[in-house]
Short mmCIF file of C-alpha atoms in Angstrom, two decimals:
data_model
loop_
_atom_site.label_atom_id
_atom_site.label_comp_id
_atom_site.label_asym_id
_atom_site.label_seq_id
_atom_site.Cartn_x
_atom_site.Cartn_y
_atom_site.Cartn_z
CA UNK K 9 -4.97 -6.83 -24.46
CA UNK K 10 -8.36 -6.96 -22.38
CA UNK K 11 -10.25 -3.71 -22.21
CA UNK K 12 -12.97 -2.48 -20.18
CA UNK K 13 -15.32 -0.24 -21.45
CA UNK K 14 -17.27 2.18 -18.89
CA UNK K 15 -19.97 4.11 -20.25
CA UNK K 16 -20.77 7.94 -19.49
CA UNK K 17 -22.50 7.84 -15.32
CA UNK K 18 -23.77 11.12 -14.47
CA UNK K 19 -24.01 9.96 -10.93
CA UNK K 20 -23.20 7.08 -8.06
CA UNK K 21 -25.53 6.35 -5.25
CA UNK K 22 -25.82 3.48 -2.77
CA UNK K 23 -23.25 1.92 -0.34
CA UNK K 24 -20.24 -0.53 -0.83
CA UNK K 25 -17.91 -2.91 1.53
CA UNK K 26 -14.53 -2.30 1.38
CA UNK K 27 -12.00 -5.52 0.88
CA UNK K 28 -9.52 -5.52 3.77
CA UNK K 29 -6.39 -3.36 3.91
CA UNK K 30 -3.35 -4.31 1.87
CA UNK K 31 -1.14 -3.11 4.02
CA UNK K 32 -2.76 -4.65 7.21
CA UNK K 33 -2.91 -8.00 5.80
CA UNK K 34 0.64 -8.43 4.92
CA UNK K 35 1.82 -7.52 8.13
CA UNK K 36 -0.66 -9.13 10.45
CA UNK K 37 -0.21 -12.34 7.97
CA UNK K 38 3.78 -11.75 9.14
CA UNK K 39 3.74 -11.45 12.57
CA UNK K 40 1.15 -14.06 12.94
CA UNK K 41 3.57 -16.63 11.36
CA UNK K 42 6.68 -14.72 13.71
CA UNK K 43 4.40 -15.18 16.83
CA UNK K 44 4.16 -17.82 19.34
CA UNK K 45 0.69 -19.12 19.47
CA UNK K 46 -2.48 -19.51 17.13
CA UNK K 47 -3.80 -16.51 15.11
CA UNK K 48 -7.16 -16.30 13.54
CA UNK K 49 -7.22 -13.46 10.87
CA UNK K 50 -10.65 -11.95 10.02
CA UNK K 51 -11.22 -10.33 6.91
CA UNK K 52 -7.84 -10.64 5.22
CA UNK K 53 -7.91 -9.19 1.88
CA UNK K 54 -8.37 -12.21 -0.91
CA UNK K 55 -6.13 -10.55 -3.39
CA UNK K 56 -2.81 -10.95 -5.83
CA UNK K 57 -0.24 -9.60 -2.86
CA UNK K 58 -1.53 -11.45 -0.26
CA UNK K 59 -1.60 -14.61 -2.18
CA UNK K 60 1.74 -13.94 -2.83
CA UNK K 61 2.69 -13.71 1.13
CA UNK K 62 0.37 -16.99 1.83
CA UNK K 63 3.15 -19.05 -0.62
CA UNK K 64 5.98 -17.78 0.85
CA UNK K 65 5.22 -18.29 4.40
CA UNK K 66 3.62 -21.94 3.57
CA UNK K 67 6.87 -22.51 1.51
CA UNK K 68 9.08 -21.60 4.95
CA UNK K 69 7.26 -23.74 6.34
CA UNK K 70 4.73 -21.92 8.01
CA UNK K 71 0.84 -23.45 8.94
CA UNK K 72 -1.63 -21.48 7.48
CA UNK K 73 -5.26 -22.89 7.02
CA UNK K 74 -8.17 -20.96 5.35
CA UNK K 75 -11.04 -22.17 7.95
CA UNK K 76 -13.69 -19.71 6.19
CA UNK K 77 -13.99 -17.10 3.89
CA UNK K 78 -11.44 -14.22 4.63
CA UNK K 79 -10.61 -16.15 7.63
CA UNK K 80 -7.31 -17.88 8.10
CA UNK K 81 -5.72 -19.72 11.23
CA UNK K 82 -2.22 -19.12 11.70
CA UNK K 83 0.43 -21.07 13.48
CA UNK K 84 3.43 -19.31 14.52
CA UNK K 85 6.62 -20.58 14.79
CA UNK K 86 7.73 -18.45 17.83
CA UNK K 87 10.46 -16.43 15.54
CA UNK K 88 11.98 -19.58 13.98
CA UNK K 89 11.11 -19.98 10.57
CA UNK K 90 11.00 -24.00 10.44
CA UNK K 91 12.68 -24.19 6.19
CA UNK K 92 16.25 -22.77 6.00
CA UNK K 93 15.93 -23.05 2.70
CA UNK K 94 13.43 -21.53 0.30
CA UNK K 95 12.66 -20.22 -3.29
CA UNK K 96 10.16 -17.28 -2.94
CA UNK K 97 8.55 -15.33 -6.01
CA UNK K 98 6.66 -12.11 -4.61
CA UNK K 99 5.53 -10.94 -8.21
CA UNK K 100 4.99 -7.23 -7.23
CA UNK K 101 4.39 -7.20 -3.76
CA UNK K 102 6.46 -4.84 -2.00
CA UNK K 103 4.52 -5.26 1.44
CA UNK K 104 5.53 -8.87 1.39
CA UNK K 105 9.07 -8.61 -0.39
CA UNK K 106 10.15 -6.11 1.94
CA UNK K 107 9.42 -7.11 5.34
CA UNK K 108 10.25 -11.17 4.00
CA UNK K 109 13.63 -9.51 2.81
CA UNK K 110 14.82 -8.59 6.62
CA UNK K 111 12.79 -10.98 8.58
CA UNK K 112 14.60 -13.94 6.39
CA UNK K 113 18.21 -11.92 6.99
CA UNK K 114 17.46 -12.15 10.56
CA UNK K 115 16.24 -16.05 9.81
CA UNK K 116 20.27 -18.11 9.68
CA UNK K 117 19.05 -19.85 6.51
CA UNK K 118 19.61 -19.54 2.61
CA UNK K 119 16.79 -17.65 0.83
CA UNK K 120 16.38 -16.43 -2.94
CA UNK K 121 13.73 -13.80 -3.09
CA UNK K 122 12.43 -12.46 -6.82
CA UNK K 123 9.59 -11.07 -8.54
CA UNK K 124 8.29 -9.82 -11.60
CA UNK K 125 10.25 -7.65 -13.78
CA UNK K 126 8.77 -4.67 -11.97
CA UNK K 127 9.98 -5.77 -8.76
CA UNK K 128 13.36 -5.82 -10.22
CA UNK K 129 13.17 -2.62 -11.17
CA UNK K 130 11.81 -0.86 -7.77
CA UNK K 131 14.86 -0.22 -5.13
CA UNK K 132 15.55 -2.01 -2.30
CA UNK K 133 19.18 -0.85 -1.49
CA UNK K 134 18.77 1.30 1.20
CA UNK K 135 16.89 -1.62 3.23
CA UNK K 136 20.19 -4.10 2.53
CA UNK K 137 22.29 -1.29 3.57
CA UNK K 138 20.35 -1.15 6.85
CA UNK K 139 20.90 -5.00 6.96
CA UNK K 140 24.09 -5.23 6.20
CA UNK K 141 24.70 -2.61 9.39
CA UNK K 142 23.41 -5.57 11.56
CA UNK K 143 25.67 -8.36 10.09
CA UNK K 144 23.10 -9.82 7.54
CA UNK K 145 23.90 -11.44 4.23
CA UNK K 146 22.47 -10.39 1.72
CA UNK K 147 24.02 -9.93 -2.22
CA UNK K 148 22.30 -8.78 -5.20
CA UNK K 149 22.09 -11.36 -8.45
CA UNK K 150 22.37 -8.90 -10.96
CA UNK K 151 21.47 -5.01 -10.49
CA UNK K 152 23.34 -3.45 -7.06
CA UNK K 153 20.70 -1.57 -5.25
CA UNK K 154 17.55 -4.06 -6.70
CA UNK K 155 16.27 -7.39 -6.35
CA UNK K 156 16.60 -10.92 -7.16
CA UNK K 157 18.04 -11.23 -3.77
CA UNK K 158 20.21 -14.21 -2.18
CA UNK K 159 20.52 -14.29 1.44
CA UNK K 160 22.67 -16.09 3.04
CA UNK K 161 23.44 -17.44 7.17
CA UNK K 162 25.14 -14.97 9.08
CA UNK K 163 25.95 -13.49 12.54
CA UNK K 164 24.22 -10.64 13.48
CA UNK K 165 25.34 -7.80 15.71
CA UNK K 166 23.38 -4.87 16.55
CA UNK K 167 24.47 -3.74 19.23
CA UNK K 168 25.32 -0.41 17.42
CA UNK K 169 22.22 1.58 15.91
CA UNK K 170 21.37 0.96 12.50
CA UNK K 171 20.81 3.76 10.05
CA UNK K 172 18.56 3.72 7.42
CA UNK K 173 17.33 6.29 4.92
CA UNK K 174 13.92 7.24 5.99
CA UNK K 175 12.94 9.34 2.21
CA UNK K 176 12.60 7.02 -0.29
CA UNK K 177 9.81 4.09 1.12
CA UNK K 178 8.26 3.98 4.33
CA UNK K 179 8.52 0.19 3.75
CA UNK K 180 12.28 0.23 4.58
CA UNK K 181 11.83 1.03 8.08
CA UNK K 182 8.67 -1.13 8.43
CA UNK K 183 10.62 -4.22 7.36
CA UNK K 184 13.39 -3.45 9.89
CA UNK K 185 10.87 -3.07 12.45
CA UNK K 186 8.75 -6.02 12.18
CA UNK K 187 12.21 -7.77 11.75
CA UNK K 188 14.37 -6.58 14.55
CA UNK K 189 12.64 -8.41 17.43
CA UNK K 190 13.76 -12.04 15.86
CA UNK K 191 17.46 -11.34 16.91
CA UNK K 192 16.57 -11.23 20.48
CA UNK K 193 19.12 -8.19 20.96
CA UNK K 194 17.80 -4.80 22.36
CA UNK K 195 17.81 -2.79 18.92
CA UNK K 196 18.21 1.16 18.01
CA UNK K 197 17.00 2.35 14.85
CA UNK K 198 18.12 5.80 13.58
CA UNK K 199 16.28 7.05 10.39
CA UNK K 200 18.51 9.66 7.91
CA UNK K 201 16.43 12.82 6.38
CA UNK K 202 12.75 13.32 6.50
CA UNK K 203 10.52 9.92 7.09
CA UNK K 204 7.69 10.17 4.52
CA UNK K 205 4.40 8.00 4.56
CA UNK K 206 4.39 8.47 8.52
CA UNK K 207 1.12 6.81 8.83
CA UNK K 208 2.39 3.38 7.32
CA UNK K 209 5.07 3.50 9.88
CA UNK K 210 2.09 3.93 12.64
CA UNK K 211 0.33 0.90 11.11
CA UNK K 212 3.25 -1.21 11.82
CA UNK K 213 4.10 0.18 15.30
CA UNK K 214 0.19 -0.44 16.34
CA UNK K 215 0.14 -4.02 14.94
CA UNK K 216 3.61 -5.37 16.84
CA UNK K 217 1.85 -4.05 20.02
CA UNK K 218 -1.31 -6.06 19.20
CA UNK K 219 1.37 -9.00 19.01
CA UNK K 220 3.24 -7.72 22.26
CA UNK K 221 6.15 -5.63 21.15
CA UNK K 222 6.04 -1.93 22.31
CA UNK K 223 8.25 -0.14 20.20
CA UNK K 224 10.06 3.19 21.96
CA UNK K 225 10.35 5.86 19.71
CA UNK K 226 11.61 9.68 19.59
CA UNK K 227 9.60 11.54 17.06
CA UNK K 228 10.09 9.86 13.92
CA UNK K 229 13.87 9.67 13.93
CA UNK K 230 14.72 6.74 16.85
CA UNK K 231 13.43 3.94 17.38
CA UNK K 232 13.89 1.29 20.04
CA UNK K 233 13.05 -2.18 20.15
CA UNK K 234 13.59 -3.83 23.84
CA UNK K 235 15.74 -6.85 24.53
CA UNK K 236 14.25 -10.41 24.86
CA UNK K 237 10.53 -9.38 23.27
CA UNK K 238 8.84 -11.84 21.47
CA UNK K 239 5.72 -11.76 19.26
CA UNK K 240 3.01 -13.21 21.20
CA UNK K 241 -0.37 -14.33 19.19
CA UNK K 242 -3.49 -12.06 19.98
CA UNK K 243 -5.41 -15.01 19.87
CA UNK K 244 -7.87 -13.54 16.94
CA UNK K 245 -7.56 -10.35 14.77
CA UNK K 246 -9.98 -8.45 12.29
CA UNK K 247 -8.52 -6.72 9.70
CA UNK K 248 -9.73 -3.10 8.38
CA UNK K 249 -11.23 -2.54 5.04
CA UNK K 250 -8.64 -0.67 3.09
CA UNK K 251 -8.76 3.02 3.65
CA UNK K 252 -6.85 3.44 -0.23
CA UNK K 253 -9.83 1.89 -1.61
CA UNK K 254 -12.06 4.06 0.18
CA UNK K 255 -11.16 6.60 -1.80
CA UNK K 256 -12.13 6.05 -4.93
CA UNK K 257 -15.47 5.63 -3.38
CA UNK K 258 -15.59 8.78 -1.31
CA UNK K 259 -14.55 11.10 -4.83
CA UNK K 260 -17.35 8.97 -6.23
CA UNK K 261 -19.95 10.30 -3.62
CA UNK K 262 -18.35 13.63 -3.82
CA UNK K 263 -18.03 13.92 -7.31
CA UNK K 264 -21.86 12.34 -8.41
CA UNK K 265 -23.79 11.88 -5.33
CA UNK K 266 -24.41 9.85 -2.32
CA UNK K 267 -21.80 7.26 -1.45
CA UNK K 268 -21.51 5.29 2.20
CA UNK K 269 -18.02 3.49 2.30
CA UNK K 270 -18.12 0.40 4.86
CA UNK K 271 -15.43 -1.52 6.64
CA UNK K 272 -13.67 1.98 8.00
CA UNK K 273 -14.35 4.86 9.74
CA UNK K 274 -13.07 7.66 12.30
CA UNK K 275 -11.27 4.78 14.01
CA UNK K 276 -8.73 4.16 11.58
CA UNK K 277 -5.46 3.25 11.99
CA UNK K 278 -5.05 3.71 8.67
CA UNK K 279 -3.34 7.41 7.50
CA UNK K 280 -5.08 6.99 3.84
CA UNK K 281 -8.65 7.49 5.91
CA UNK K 282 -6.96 11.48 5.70
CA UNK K 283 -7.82 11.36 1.82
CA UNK K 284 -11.51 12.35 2.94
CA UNK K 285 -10.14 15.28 5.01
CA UNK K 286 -8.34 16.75 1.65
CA UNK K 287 -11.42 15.71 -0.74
CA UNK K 288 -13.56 17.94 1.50
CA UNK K 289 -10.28 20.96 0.83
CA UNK K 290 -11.67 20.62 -2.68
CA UNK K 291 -15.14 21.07 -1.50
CA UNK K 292 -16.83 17.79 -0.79
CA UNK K 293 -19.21 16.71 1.94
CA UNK K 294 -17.85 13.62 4.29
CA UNK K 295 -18.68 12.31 7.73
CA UNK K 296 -17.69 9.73 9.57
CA UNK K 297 -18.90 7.49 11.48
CA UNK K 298 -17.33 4.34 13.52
CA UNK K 299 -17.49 1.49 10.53
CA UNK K 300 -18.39 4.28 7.72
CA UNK K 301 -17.74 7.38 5.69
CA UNK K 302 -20.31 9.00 3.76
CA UNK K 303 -19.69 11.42 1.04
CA UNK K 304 -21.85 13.41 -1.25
CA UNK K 305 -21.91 15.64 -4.01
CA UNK K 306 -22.45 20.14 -2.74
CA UNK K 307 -21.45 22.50 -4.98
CA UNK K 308 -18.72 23.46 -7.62
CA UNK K 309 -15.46 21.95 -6.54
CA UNK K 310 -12.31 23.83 -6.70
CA UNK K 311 -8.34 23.31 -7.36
CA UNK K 312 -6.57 22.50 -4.10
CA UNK K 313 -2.53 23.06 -3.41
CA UNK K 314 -1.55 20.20 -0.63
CA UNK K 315 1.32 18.47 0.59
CA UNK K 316 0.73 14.53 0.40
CA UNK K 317 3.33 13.24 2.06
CA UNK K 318 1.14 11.55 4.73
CA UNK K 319 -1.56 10.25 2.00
CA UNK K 320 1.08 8.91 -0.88
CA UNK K 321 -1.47 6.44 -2.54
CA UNK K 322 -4.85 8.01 -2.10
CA UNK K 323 -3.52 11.49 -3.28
CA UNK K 324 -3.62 9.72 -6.60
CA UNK K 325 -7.47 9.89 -6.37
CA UNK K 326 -6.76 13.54 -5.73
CA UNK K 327 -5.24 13.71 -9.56
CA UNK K 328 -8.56 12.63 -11.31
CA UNK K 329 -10.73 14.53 -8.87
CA UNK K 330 -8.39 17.34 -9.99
CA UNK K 331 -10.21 16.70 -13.21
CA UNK K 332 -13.58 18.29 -11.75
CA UNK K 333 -12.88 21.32 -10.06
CA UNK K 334 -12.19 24.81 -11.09
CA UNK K 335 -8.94 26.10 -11.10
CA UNK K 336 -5.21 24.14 -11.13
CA UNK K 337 -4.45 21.40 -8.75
CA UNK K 338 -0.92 20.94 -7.37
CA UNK K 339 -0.18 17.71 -5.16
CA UNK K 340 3.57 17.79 -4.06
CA UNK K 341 5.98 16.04 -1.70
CA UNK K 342 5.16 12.41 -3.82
CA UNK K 343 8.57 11.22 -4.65
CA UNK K 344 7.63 8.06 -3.59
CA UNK K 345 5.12 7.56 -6.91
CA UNK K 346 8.52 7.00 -8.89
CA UNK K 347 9.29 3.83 -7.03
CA UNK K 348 5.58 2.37 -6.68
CA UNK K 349 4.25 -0.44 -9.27
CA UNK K 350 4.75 1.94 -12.06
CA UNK K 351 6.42 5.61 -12.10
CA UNK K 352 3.19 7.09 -10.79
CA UNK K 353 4.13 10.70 -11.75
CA UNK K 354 4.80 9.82 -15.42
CA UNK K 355 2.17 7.30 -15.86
CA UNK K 356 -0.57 9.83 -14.14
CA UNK K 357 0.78 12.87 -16.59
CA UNK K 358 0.50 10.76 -19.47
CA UNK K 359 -2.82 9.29 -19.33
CA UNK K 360 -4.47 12.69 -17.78
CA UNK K 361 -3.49 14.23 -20.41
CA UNK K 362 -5.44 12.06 -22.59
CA UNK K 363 -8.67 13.07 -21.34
CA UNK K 364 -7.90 16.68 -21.95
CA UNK K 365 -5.51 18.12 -18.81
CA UNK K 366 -2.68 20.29 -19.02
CA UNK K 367 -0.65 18.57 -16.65
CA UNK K 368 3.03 19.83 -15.36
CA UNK K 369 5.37 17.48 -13.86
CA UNK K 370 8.17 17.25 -11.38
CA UNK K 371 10.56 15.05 -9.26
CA UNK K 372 7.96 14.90 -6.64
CA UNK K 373 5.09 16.84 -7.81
CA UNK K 374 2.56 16.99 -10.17
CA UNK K 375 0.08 19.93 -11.08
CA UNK K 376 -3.15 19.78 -13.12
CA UNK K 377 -5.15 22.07 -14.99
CA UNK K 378 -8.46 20.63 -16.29
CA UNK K 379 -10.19 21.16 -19.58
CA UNK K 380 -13.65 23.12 -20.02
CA UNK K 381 -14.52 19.49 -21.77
CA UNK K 382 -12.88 16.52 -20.80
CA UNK K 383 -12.52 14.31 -24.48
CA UNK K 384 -14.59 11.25 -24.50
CA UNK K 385 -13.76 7.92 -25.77
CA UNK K 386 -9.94 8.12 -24.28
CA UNK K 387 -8.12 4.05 -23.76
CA UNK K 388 -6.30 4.50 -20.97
CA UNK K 389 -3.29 2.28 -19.97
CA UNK K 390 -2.84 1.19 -16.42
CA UNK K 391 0.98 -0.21 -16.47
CA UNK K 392 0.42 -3.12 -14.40
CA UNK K 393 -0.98 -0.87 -11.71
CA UNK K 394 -4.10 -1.37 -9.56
CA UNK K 395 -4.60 1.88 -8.68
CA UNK K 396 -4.22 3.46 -11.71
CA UNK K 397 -7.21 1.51 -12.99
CA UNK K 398 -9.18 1.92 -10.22
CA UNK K 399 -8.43 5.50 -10.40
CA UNK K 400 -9.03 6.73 -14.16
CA UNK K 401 -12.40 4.70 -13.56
CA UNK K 402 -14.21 7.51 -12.33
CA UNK K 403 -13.78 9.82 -15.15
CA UNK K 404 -16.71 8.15 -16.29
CA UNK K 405 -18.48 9.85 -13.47
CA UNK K 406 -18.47 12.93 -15.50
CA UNK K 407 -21.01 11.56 -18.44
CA UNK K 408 -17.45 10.55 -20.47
CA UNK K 409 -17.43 7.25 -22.10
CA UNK K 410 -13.55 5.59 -21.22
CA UNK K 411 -11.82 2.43 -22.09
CA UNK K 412 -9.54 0.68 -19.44
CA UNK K 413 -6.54 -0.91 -20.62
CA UNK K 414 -6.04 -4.77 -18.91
CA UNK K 415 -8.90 -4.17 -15.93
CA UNK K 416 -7.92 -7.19 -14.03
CA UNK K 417 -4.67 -5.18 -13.03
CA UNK K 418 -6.89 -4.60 -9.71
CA UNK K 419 -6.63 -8.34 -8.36
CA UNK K 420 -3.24 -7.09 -7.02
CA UNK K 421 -5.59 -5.55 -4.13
CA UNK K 422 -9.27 -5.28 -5.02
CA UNK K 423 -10.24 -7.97 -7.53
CA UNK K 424 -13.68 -7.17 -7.45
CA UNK K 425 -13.23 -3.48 -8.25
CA UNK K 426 -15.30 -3.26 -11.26
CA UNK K 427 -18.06 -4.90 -10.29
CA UNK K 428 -18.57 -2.90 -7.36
CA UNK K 429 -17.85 0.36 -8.83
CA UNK K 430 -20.69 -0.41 -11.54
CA UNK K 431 -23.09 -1.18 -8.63
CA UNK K 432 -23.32 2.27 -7.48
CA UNK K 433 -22.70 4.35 -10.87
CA UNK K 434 -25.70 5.58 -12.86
#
């Protein structure tokens, strides 16, 4: 297995460009190929996941030409996916095997979606459910409740509202969403039980109105998607840096220095841009501006007790920041790190616990209690996951050598991670 070994930095200082959002650029990428008319996408992420999107909308058939760097021209197909018939392997891209899943039930062709094991591991029953409400066709190949997927021509009805579970992944509902529109029908979506990872759900309602669908909602338990709306192109579209990456840079400033994040700022529609508003609960400095966040090191930083449902992938950076402070951290209400690339709960406990914490775990919580002296020298694994990488990197921060476990884990969204994070450590 590669390795990666970071040396002990005392400090970080300077300023880095954030990558473009994940989650942006899988959606945008969607509804530009959904849309009538040319899109030209600025600064879409160049990573693993949206690769993996680029393939399966070029295998349905879809025109999409990289014209510069970052920069891709889209043609739409005005909601009419031009191949009925496709083979599509995600690997483990749940913002493009999700939404793909109900825009292709929506799509009267034969589809076979699948990924890597991982994939086929991380639920996606509560979505089909939600399908099936609606008429579509779609049958598991092995595992009820998981993918591989087959889906299959059928006629669609929703004239009734369609329930789906609203606890488990915000990227249920988004997939309906972005989906609903290609029926033509007026659509009502009711979610069951608390929504969590509201912000994700915001990202999606604010990019179908940049492509001309105003959704109608009631709080966050109806939604209602107008008869006869179409996704029209915006003509050209510049995607945010990603605010999850941000924070690995912002607990960098925080915890070692001087750090200015570009590519996002007070602007965001992003809900992860929040994880500076809880890194300053623990005592940091950060302020915003327009295209930028600056953080930077004050004084002794201290345990924090929060509530992350609206922050589920940046609270992670919470856990090792944890590893700073005085006093026990608790981050609850993240149920939804069970289901992600690896179980985040377990995988975070584990490896923490390496570099000295006493860590407690639960269904959807985990609390941390750092060491007087964190242990040098730990290998940490990363299970396939990006962020758990990009994450246990800054322990180095804290003059403690630390050996990553296969690095390149971060092309899934930020392949460049590395080498960026070693341009502003000292």
């Amino acid at each position: 297995m590669e390795q990666l070994h970071l040396p002990s930095y005392t400090k970080a200082l300077g300023s880095i460009t954030l990558p473009g959002s994940k989650s942006i650029s899988n959606r945008t990428l969607l509804l530009a190929a959904l849309a009538e008319g040319v899109t030209v996408i600025r600064d879409l992420l160049d990573s693993d996941d949206t690769a993996r999107m680029v393939e399966a909308l070029q295998s349905l058939g879809v025109k999409l030409e990289n014209i510069e760097e970052n920069t891709w021209r889209v043609t739409g197909c005005g909601g009419a996916l031009p191949n009925k018939e496709a083979d599509l392997f995600l690997g483990n891209a749940g913002t493009a095997f999700r939404p793909l899943t109900a825009a292709l039930a929506f799509s009267n062709g034969h589809y076979h979606l699948h990924g890597v094991q991982r994939m086929h591991e991380r639920p996606i029953g509560d979505l089909i459910n939600a399908l099936r409400q609606a008429g579509a066709e779609v049958s598991y190949e092995s595992n009820v409740g998981y993918p591989p997927l087959q889906i299959s021509p059928a006629t669609l009805d929703v004239s009734q509202p369609i329930q789906i579970r609203g606890d488990v992944s915000s990227q249920f509902l988004t997939a309906l969403l972005m989906a609903l529109p290609l029926t033509g029908q007026a659509a009502t979506i009711e979610v069951v039980g608390e929504l969590i990872s509201k912000p994700y759900i915001e990202i999606t309602l604010n990019l179908m109105q940049r492509f001309g669908i105003q959704v109608q909602r009631e709080g966050w338990q109806s939604f209602h998607i107008p008869a006869s709306t179409r996704y029209q192109s915006p003509g050209e579209i510049y995607v945010e840096g990603d605010a999850s990456s941000a924070s690995y840079f912002i607990a960098a400033g925080i915890l070692a220095g001087d750090v200015t994040v570009l590519g996002v700022g007070k602007g965001s529609i992003q809900g992860d841009i929040l994880f500076a508003e809880a890194a300053k609960l623990m005592g940091g400095r950060v302020s915003y501006a327009e295209n930028h966040v600056r953080a930077e090191k004050t004084g002794d930083l201290k345990g924090i007790d929060l509530d992350c449902n609206h922050i589920p992938d940046a609270a992670m950076t919470l856990a090792i920041m944890a590893m700073f402070t005085k006093g026990t951290t608790t981050l609850r209400n993240i149920a939804s790190w069970r289901v992600k690339e690896t179980d985040r709960i377990a995988a975070m406990a584990t490896e923490l616990r390496k570099v000295g914490a006493s860590v407690i775990e639960g269904a959807d919580f985990i609390q941390i209690t750092p060491p007087e002296k964190l242990i040098e020298d730990a290998v940490i694994d990363t299970y396939d996951d990006h962020r758990m990488a990009m994450c246990f990197s800054l322990i180095s921060l804290a003059g403690v050598p630390i050996t990553i476990n296969d690095p390149k884990c971060v092309a899934k969204t930020f392949p460049e991670y590395f080498r960026v994070f070693s341009s502003i450590a000292q």
